[in-house]
C-alpha positions in Angstrom: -33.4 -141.7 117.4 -32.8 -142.7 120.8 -31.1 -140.0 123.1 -31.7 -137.5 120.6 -34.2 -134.2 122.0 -37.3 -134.0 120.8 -37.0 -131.0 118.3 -37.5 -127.8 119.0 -41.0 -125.8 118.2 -41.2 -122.0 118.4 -38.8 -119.7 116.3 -34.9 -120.0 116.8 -32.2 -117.6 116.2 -29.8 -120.1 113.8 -32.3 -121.4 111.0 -32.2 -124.8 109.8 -30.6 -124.6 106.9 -27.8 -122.7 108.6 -27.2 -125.9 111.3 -27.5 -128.0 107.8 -24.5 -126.2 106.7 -22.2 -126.3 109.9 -23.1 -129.7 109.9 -21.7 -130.4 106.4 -18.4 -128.4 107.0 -17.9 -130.3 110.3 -17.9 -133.5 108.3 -18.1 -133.2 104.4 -19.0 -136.7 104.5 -21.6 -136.6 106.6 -24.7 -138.8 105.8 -28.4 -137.0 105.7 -29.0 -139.8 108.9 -26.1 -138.3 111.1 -26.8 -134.7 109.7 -30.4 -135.3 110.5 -29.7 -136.5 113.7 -27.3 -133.6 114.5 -29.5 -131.0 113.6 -32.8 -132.3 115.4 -34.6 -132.9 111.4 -35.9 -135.9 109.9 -33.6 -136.7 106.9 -36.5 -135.5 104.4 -35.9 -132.0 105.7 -32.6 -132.7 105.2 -32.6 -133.6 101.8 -34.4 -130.7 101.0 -32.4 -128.4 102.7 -29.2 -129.6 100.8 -31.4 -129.5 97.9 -32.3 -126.0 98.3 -28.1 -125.0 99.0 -27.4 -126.4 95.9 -30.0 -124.8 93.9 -28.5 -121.6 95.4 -24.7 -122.4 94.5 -23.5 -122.5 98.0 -23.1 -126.5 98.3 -22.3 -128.8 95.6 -21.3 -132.9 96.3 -19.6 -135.1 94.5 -20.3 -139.0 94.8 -18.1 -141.3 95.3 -18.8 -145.1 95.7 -22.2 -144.6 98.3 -21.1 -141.8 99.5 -21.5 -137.7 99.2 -18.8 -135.4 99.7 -20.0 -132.3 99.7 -18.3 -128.6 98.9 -19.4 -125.5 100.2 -18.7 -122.0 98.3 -17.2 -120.3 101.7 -17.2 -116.9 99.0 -20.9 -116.8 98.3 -22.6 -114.1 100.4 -25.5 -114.6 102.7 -28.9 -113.8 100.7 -30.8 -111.4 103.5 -29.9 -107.5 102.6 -29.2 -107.5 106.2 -25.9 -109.4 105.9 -25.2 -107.9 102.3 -21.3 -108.4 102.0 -21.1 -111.6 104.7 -20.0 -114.9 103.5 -20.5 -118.0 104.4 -17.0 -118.5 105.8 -18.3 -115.7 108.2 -20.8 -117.7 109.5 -19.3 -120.9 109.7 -16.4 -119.5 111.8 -19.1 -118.3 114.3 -21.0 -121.4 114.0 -17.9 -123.6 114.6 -15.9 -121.6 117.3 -19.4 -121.7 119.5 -19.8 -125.5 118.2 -16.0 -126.2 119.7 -16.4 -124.5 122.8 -18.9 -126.0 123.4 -18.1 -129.4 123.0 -14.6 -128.7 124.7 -16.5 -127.2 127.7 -14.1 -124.0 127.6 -14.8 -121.3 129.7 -15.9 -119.6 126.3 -18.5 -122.2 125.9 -19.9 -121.8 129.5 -23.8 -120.1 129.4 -23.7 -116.7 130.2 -25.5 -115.5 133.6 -28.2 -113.2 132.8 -28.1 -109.5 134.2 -30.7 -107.7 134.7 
């Protein structure tokens, strides 16, 4: 994957399988390669990721010709009792407004300075 980061090692606040997801509703078409790629994950973790959404009822796909089109449940709830009553929809708009700002370079998107 040329130009792509190395990934990251250490913990992270977003888990993987929460970037797998934003990834999918940015592009419900997405391949594993591109969503791999996107995320910083070979397309094995991938796989098993999507695997592990659908187990769980909050992704299905359909096929069509070679491709997936995938379907997320934005009404099922996130599973930690920490986030008992949040959807997914809840975390995809978060995930996707920082995504956008971010890519549109809005002052939004700009790195906060640290205070002390």
């Amino acid at each position: 994957m040329d130009g792509v980061p190395e990934p990251h090692t250490g913990w992270t606040f977003v888990t993987n399988h929460a970037r797998v997801l934003a990834a999918i509703a940015d592009n419900h078409s997405a391949r594993i390669r591109d969503i791999a790629a996107h995320c910083r994950l070979t397309e094995r973790a991938v796989q098993k990721i999507i695997s592990d959404l659908e187990q769980a009822g909050y992704l299905s796909h359909t096929r069509e010709g070679r491709t997936n089109t995938y379907r997320i449940d934005p009404s099922k709830v996130l599973r930690h009792p920490a986030e008992a009553g949040l959807t997914v929809a809840s975390l995809l708009s978060l995930l996707v407004q920082a995504e956008a700002a971010r890519s549109t370079g809005s002052p939004d998107g700009t790195r906060p300075h640290a205070t002390a």
